[in-house]
CSV table of C-alpha atoms in Angstrom, one decimal:
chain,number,residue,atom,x,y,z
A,1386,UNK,CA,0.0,0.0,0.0
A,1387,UNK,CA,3.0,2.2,-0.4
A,1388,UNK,CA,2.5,5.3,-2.8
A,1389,UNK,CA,4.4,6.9,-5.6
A,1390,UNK,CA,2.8,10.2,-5.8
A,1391,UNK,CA,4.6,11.3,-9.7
A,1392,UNK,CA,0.7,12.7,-10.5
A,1393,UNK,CA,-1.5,14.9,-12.8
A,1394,UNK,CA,-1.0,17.3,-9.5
A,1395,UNK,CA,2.5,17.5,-10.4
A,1396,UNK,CA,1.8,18.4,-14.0
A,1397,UNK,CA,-0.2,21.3,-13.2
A,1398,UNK,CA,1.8,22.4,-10.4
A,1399,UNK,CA,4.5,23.5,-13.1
A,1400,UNK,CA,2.1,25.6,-14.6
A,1401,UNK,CA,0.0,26.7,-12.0
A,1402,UNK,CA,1.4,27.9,-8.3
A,1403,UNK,CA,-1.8,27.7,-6.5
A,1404,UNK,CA,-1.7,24.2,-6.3
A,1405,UNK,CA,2.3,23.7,-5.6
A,1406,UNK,CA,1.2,24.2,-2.3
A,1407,UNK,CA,-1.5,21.3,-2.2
A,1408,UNK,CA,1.1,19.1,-4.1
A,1409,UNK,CA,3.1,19.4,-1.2
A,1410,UNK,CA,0.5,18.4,1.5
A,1411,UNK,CA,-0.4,15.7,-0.4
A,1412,UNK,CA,3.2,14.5,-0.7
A,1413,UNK,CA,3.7,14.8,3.4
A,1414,UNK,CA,1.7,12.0,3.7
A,1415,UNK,CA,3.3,9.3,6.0
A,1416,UNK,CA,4.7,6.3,4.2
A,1417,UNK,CA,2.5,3.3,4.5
A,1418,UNK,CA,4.7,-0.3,5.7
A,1419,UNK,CA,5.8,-1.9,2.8
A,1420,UNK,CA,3.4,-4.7,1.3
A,1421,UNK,CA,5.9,-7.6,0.7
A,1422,UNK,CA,7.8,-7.3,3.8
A,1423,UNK,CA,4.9,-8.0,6.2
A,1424,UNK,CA,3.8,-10.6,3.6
A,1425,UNK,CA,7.4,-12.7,4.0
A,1426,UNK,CA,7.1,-12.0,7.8
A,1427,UNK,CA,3.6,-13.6,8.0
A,1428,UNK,CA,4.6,-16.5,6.1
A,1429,UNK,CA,8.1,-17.1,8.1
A,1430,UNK,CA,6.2,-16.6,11.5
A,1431,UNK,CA,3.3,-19.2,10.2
A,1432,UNK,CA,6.4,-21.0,9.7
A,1433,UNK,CA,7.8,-21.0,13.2
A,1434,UNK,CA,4.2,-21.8,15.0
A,1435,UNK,CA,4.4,-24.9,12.4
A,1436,UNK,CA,7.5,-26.3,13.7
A,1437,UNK,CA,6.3,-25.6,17.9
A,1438,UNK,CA,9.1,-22.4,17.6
A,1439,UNK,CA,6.4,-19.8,19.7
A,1440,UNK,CA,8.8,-17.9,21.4
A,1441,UNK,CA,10.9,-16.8,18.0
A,1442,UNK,CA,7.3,-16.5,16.5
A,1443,UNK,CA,6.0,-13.8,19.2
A,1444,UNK,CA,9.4,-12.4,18.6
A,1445,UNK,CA,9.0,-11.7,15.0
A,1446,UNK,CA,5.5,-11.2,15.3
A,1447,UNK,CA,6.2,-7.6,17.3
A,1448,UNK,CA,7.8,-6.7,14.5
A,1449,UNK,CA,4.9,-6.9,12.3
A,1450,UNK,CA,2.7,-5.2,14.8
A,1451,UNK,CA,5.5,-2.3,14.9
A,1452,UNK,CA,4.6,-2.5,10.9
A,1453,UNK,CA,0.9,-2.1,11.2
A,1454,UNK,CA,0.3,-0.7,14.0
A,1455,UNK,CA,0.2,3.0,13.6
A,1456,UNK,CA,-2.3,2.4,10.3
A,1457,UNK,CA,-4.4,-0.2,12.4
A,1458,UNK,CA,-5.0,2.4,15.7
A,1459,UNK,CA,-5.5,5.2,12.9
A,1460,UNK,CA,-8.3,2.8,11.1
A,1461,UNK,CA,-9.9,1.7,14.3
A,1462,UNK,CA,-10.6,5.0,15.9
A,1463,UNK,CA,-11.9,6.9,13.0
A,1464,UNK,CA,-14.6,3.5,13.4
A,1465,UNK,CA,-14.8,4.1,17.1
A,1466,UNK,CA,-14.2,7.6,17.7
A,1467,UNK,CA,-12.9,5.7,21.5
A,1468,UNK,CA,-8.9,6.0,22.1
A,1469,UNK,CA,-9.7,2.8,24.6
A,1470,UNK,CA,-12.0,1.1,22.3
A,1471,UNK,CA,-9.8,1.1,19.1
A,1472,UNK,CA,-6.7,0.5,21.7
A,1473,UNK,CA,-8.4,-2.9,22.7
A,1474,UNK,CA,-9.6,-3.5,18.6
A,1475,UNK,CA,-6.1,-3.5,17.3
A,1476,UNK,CA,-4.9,-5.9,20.3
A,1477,UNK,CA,-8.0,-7.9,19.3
A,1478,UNK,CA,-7.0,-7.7,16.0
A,1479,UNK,CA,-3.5,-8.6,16.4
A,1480,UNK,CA,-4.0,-11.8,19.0
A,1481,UNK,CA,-6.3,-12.9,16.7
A,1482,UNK,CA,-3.8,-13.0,13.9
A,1483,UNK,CA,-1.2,-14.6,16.0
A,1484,UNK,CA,-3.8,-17.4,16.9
A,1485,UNK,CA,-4.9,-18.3,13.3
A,1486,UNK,CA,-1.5,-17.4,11.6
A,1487,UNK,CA,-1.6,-21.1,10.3
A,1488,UNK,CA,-4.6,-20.2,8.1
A,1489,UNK,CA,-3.0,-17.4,6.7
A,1490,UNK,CA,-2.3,-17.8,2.5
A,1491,UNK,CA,0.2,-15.4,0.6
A,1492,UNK,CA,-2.0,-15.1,-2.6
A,1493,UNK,CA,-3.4,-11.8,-0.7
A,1494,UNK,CA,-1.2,-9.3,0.9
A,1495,UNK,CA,-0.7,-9.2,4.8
A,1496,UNK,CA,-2.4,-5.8,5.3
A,1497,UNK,CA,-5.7,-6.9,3.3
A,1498,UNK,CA,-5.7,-9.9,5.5
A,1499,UNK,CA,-5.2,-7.9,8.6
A,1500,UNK,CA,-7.1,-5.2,7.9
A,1501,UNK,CA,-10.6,-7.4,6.9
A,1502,UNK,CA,-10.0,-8.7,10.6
A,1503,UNK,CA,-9.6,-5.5,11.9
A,1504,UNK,CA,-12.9,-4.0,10.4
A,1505,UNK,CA,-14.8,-6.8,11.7
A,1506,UNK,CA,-13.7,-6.7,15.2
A,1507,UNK,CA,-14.7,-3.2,14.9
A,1508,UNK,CA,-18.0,-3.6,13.6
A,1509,UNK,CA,-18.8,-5.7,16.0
A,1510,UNK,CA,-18.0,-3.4,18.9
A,1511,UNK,CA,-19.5,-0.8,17.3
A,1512,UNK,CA,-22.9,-3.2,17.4
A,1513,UNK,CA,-22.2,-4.1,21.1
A,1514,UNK,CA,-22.0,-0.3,22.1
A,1515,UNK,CA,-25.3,0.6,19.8
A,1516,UNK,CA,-26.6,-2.7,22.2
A,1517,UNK,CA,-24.9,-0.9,25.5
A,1518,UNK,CA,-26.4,2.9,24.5
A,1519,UNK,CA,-29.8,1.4,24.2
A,1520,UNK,CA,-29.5,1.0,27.8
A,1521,UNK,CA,-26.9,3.2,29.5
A,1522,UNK,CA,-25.6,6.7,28.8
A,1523,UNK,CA,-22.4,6.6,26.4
A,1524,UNK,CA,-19.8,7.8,28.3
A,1525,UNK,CA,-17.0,9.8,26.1
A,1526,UNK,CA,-13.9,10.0,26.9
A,1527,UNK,CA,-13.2,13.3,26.9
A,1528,UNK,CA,-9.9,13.3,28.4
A,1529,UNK,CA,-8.4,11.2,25.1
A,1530,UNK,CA,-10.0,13.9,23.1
A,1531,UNK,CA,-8.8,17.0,25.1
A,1532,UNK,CA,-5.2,15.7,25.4
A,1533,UNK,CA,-5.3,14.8,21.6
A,1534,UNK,CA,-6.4,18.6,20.6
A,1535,UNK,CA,-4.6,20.2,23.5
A,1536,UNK,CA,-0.9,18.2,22.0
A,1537,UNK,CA,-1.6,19.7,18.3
A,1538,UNK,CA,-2.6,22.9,18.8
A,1539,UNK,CA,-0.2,23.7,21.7
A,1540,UNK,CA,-1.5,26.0,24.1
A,1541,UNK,CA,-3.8,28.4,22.2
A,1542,UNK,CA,-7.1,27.6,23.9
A,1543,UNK,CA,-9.0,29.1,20.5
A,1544,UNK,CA,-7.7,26.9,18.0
A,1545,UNK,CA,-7.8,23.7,20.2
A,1546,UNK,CA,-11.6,24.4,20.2
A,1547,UNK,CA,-11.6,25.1,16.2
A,1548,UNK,CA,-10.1,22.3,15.6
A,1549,UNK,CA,-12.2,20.0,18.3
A,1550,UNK,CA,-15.7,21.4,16.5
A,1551,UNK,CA,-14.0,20.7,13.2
A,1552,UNK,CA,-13.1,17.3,14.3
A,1553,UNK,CA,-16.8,16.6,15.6
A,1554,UNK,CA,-18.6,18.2,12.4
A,1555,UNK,CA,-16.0,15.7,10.1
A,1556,UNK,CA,-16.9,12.9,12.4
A,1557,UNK,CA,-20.4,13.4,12.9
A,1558,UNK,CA,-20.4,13.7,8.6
A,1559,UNK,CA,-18.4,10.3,8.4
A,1560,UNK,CA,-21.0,8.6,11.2
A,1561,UNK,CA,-24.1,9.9,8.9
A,1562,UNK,CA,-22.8,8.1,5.9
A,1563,UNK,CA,-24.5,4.7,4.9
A,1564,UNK,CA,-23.0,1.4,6.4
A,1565,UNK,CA,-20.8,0.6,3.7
A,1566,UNK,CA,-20.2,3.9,2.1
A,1567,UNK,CA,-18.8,4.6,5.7
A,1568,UNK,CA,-16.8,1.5,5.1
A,1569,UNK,CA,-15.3,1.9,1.7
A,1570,UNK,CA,-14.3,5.8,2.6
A,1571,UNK,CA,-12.6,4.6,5.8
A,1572,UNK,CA,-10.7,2.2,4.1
A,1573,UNK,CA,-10.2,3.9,1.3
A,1574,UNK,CA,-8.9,7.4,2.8
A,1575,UNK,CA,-8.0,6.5,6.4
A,1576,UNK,CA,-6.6,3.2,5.5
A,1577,UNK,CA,-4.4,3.9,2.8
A,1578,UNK,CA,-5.9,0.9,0.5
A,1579,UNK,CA,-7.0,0.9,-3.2
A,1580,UNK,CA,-10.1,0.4,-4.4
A,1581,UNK,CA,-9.2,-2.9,-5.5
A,1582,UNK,CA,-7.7,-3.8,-2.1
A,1583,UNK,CA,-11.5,-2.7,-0.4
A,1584,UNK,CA,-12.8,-5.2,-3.1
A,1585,UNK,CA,-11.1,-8.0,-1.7
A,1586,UNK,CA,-11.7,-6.9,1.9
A,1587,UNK,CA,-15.7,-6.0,1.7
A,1588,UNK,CA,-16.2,-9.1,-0.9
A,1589,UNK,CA,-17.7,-6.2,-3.4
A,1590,UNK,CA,-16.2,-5.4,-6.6
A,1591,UNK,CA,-13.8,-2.9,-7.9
A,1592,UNK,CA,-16.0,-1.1,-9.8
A,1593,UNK,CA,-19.2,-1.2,-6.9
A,1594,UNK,CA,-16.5,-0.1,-4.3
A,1595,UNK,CA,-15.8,2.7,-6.4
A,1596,UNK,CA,-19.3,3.7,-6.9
A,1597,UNK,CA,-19.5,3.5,-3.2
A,1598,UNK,CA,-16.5,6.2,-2.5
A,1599,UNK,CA,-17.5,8.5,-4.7
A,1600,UNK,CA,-21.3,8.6,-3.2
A,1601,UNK,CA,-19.2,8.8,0.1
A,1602,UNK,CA,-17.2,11.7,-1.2
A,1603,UNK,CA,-19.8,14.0,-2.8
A,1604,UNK,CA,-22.2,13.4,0.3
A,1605,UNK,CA,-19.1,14.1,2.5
A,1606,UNK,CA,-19.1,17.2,0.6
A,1607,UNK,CA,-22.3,17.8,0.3
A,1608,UNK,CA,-22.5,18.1,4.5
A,1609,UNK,CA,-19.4,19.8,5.0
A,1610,UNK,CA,-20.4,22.8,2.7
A,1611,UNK,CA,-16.8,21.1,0.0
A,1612,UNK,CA,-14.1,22.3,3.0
A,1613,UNK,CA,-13.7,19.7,6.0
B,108,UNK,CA,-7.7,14.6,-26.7
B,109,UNK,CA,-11.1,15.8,-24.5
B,110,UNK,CA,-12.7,18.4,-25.8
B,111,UNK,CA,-12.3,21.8,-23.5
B,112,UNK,CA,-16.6,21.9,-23.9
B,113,UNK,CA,-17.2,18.3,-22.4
B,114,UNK,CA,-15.8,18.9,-18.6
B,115,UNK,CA,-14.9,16.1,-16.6
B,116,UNK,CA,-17.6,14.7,-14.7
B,117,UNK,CA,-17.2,14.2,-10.5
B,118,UNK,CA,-16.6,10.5,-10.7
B,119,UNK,CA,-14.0,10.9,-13.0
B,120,UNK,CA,-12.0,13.8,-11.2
B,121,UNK,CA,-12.3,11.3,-8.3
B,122,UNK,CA,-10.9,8.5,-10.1
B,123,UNK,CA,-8.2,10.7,-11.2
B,124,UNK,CA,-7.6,11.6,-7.8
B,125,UNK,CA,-7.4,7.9,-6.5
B,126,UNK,CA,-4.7,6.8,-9.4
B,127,UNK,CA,-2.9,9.8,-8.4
B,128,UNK,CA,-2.6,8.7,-4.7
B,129,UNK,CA,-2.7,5.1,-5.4
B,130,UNK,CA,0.2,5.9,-8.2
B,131,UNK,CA,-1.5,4.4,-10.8
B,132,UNK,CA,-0.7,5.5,-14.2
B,133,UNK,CA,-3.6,8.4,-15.2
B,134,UNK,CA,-5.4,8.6,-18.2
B,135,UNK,CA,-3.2,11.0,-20.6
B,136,UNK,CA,-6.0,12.4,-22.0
B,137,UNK,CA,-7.6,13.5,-18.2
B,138,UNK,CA,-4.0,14.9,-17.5
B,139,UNK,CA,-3.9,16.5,-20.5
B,140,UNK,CA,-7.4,18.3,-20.1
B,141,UNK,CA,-6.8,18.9,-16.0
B,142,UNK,CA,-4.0,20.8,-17.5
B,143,UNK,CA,-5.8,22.8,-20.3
B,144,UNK,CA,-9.1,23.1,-18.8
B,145,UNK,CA,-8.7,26.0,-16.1
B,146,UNK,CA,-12.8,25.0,-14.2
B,147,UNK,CA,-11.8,21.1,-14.5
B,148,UNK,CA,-8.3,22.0,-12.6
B,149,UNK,CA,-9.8,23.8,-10.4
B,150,UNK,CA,-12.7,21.5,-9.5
B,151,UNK,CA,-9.9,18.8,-9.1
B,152,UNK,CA,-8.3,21.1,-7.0
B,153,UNK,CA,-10.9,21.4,-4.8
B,154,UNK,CA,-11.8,18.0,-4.3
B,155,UNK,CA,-8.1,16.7,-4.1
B,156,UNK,CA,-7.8,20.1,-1.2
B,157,UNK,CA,-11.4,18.6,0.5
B,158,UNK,CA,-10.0,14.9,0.5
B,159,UNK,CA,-6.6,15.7,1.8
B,160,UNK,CA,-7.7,18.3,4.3
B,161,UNK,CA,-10.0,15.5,6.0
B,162,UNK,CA,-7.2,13.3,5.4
B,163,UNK,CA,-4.8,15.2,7.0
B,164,UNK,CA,-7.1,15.9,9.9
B,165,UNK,CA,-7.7,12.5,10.8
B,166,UNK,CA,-4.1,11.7,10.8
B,167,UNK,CA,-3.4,14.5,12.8
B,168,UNK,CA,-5.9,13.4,15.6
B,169,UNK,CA,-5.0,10.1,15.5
B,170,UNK,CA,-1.3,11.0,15.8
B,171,UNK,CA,-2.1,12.7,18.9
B,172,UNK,CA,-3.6,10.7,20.4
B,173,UNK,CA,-1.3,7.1,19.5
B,174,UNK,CA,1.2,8.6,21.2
B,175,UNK,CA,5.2,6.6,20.4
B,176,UNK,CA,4.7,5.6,24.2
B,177,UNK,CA,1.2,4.8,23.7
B,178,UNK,CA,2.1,2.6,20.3
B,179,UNK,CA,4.8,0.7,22.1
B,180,UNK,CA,2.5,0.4,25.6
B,181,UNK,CA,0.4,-1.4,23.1
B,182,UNK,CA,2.7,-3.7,21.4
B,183,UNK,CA,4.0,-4.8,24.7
B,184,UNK,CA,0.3,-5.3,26.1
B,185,UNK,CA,-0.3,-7.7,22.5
B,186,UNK,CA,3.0,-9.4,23.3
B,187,UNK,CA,2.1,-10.4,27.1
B,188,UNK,CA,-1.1,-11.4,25.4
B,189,UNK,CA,0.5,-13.8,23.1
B,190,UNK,CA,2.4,-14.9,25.7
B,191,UNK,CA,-0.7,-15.6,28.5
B,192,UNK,CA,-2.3,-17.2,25.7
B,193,UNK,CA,0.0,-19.8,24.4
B,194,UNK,CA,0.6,-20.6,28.4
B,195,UNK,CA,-1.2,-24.2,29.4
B,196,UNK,CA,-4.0,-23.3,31.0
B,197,UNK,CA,-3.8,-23.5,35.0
B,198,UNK,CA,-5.9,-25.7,37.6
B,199,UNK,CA,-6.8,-23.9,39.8
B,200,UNK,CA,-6.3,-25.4,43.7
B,201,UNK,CA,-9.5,-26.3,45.6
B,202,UNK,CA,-10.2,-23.6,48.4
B,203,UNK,CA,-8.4,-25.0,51.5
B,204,UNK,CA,-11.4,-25.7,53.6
B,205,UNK,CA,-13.2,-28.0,51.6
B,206,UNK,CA,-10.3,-29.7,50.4
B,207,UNK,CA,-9.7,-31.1,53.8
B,208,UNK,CA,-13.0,-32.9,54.2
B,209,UNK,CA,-12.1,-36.5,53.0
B,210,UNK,CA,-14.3,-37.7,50.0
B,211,UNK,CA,-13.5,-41.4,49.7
B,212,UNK,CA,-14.6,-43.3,46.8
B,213,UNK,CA,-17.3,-45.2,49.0
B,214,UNK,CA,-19.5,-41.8,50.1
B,215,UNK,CA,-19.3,-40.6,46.5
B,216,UNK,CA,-21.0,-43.6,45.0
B,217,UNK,CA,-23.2,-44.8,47.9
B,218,UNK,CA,-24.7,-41.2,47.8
B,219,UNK,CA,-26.2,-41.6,44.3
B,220,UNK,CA,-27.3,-45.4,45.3
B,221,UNK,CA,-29.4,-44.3,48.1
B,222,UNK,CA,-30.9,-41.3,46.8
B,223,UNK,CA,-31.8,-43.9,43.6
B,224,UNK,CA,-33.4,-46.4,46.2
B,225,UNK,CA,-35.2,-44.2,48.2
B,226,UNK,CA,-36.3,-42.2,44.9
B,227,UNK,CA,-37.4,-45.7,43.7
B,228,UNK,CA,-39.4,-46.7,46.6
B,229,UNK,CA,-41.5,-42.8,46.9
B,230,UNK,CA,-42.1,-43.4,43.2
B,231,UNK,CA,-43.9,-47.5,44.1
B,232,UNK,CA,-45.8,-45.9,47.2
B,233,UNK,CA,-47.3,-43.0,45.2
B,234,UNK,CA,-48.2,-45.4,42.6
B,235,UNK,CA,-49.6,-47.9,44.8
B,236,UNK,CA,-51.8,-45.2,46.7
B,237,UNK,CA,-52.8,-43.5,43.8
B,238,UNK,CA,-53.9,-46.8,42.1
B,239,UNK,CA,-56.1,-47.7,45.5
B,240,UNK,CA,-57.7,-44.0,45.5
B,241,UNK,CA,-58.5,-44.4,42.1
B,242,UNK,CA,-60.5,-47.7,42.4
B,243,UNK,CA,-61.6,-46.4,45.9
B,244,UNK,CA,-63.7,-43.6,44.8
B,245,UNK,CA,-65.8,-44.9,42.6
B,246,UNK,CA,-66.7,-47.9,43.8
B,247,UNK,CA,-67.4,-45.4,47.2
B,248,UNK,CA,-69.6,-43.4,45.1
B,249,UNK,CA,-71.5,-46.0,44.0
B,250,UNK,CA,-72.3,-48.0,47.6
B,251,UNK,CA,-73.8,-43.9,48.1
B,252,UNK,CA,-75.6,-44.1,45.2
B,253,UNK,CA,-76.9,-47.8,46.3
B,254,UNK,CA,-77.9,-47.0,49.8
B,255,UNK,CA,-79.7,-43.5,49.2
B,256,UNK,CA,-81.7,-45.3,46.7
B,257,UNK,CA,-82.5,-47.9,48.8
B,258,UNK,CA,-82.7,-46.0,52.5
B,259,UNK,CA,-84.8,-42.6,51.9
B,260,UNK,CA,-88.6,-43.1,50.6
B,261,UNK,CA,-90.1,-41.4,48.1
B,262,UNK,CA,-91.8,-38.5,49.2
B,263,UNK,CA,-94.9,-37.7,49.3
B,264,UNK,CA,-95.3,-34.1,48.3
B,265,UNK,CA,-92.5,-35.3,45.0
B,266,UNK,CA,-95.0,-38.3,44.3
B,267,UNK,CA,-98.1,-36.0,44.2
B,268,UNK,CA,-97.8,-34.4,40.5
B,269,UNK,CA,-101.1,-32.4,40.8
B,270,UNK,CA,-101.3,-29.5,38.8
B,271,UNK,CA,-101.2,-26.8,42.1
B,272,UNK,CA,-98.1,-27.1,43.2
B,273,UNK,CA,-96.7,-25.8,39.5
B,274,UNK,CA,-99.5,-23.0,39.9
B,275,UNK,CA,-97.9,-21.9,42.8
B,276,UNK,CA,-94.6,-22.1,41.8
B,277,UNK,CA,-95.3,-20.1,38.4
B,278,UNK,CA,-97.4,-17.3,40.3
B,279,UNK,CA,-94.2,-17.0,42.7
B,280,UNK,CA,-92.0,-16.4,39.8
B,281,UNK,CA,-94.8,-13.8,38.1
B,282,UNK,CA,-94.8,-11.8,41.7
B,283,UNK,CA,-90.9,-12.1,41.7
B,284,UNK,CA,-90.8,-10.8,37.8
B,285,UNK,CA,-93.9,-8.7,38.2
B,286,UNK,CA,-92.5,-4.9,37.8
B,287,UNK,CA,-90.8,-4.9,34.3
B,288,UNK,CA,-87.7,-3.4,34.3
B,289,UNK,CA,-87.4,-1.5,31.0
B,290,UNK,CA,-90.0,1.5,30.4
B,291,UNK,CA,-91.1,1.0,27.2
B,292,UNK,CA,-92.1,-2.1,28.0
B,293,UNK,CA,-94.3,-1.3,30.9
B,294,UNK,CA,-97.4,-0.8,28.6
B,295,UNK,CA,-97.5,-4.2,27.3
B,296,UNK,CA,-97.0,-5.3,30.3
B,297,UNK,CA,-99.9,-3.9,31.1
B,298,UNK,CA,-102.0,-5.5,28.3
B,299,UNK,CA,-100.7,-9.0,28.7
B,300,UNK,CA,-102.9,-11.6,31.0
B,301,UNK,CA,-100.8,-12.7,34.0
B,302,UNK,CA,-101.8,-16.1,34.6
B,303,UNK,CA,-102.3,-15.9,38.2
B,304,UNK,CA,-104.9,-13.6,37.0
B,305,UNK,CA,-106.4,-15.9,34.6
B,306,UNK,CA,-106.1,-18.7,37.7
B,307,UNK,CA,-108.0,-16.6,39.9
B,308,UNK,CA,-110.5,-15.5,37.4
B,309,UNK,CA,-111.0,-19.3,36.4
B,310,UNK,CA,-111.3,-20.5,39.6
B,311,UNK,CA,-114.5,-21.4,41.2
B,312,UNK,CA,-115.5,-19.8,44.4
């Protein structure tokens, strides 16, 4: 899922200066773990567990959470909107892959694998907490939220609560989207995977998952007034 | 070569936009017309600016919140729970009180015979009891029956069957139902012979 951005953006940054600065942003984004390397680590730590080697399996094994990590907390609280909820999804996520590394196949990449497991423990959280709200009063964790905003604004009270309410519109825009619109723009966007990648994840195809993003995209828009 | 008067439509800027990031190759033609078309540049513009700017946001929050120490708190919390988990599970001991009191083999299985046997024998005396109340109760009934039939005589005043007795008992009932309760019906009332009327009119002085 790594990215070579050489783009159409690039061409029209040579003529035009307005977007040079928009090529840039889009260029800061943060590399994604290479696809092939957790692939060969998967198969080499289904390997060990095959021949009874668990402790040199766990040991490699933290290095493909180290891999995935970051990605997997980013994917799972843009789902949960819970610092401790996505926290215990991608531990879920990753003890779940340790158990049932022996079913594991290389013919799909690691993260697609992952990922699919991922979503689905997420899913079903967010079903158990529609269950819990039914009854009790959701309790946010507003300290997660107040330490996140207070860290990247620094001290300027003002722009900490911009950027909160801004936060809370974009979420509360993403949560309105339809089940799997919400899905394939999460994915999509937050998880750094191609279209073709959701295919194989949601079991839809290429071209459906597409149709999905962009509904996602223009209603995104459409609710934000185009500027997030 | 697109024509500068046929725009690009949404799906296609978005399409655009996803090769771009994804690094697939993009249509020359699109490039060609995001470059010539000044409204289809800037519409891309805009909607690459909207997606990034969300993107960017969302990394941003998450960032601040996945801390390096909270990353590596987590990997170290997935690794202890690979570890517990691949651990044989453990019995735990018997609290200390009951473990003392001895269980020999011979308690432990006579229990279960004695509750059997004594379950056994409740289960024959209901039976047997219920079987003799059964039988009992009719053939009770019936000895009743017998000696009522046989013991009380007939009666006099049931034997009689003169015509009198029902007089009385229908004038009783015409005195007890002799007001009629609904109004509109009063009238008719009024119209209609009662027969203890009739009886006293046909009787002979």
């Amino acid at each position: 899922m790594s990215r070579d951005r050489r783009t159409v953006l690039d061409h029209r940054a040579d003529s035009d200066p307005a977007l040079t600065a928009r090529a840039g942003t889009a260029v800061r984004r943060a590399p994604a773990p290479a696809l092939a390397e957790d692939s060969r680590l998967a198969v080499d730590i289904r390997g060990l567990v095959e021949r009874g080697e668990m402790e040199l399996a766990r040991e490699r094994f933290g290095e493909l959470v180290g891999l995935h990590q970051r990605r997997a907390s980013r994917i799972a609280f843009q789902y949960l909107r819970d610092a401790a909820d996505a926290d215990e999804a991608v531990q879920d996520a990753f003890v779940k892959v340790f158990t049932h590394i022996d079913s594991y196949r290389e013919a799909w990449p690691f993260a697609v694998w992952f990922t699919r497991i991922l979503i689905n423990g997420c899913l079903d959280r967010r079903k158990a907490r529609a269950r819990r709200d039914r009854w009790f009063v959701a309790e946010a964790s507003a300290s997660d939220e107040a330490r996140a905003v207070g860290r990247t604004t620094g001290a300027d009270p003002e722009r900490a609560l911009l950027a909160r309410e801004r936060r809370s519109r974009v979420a509360a825009a993403v949560d309105r989207l339809d089940g799997r619109q919400r899905t394939v723009f999460m994915l999509c966007h937050y998880g750094d995977c191609t279209p073709r990648e959701v295919g194989v994840m949601t079991g839809l195809k290429e071209s459906t998952v597409r149709v999905h993003l962009f509904r996602a995209v223009r209603r995104l828009r459409a609710l934000l007034g185009g500027a997030p | 070569m697109i024509r500068r008067t046929q725009h690009l439509s949404e799906e296609r800027l978005l399409d655009c936009y996803l090769n771009e990031r994804d690094g697939v190759v993009v249509d020359p033609r699109v490039a060609e017309h995001l470059t010539d078309c000044a409204p289809c540049g800037k519409r891309y513009a805009d909607l690459a600016g909207f997606m990034d700017g969300l993107r960017s946001e969302a990394e941003t929050e998450a960032d601040a919140i996945f801390t390096p120490e909270r990353l590596r708190a987590q990997q170290v919390q997935v690794a202890r729970r690979l570890e517990s988990a691949s651990r044989p599970s453990r019995v735990l001991a018997f609290p200390g009180q009951f473990a003392r009191r001895a269980f020999n083999v011979s308690t432990v299985r006579t229990a279960p015979r004695w509750i059997a046997a004594a379950a056994a024998a409740g289960l024959f005396v209901g039976l047997g009891l219920g079987a003799a109340y059964r039988w009992e109760i009719p053939a009770g009934h019936a000895v009743v029956r017998t000696m009522t039939a046989r013991s009380v005589p007939p009666s006099p005043s049931l034997s009689r069957a003169d015509g009198s007795q029902d007089d009385e008992f229908m004038s009783e009932l015409e005195v007890a139902l002799d007001r009629p309760r609904t109004r509109e019906l009063v009238a008719i009332d009024a119209f209609t012979p009662h027969f203890r009327e009739i009886r006293e009119d046909t009787t002979p002085r």
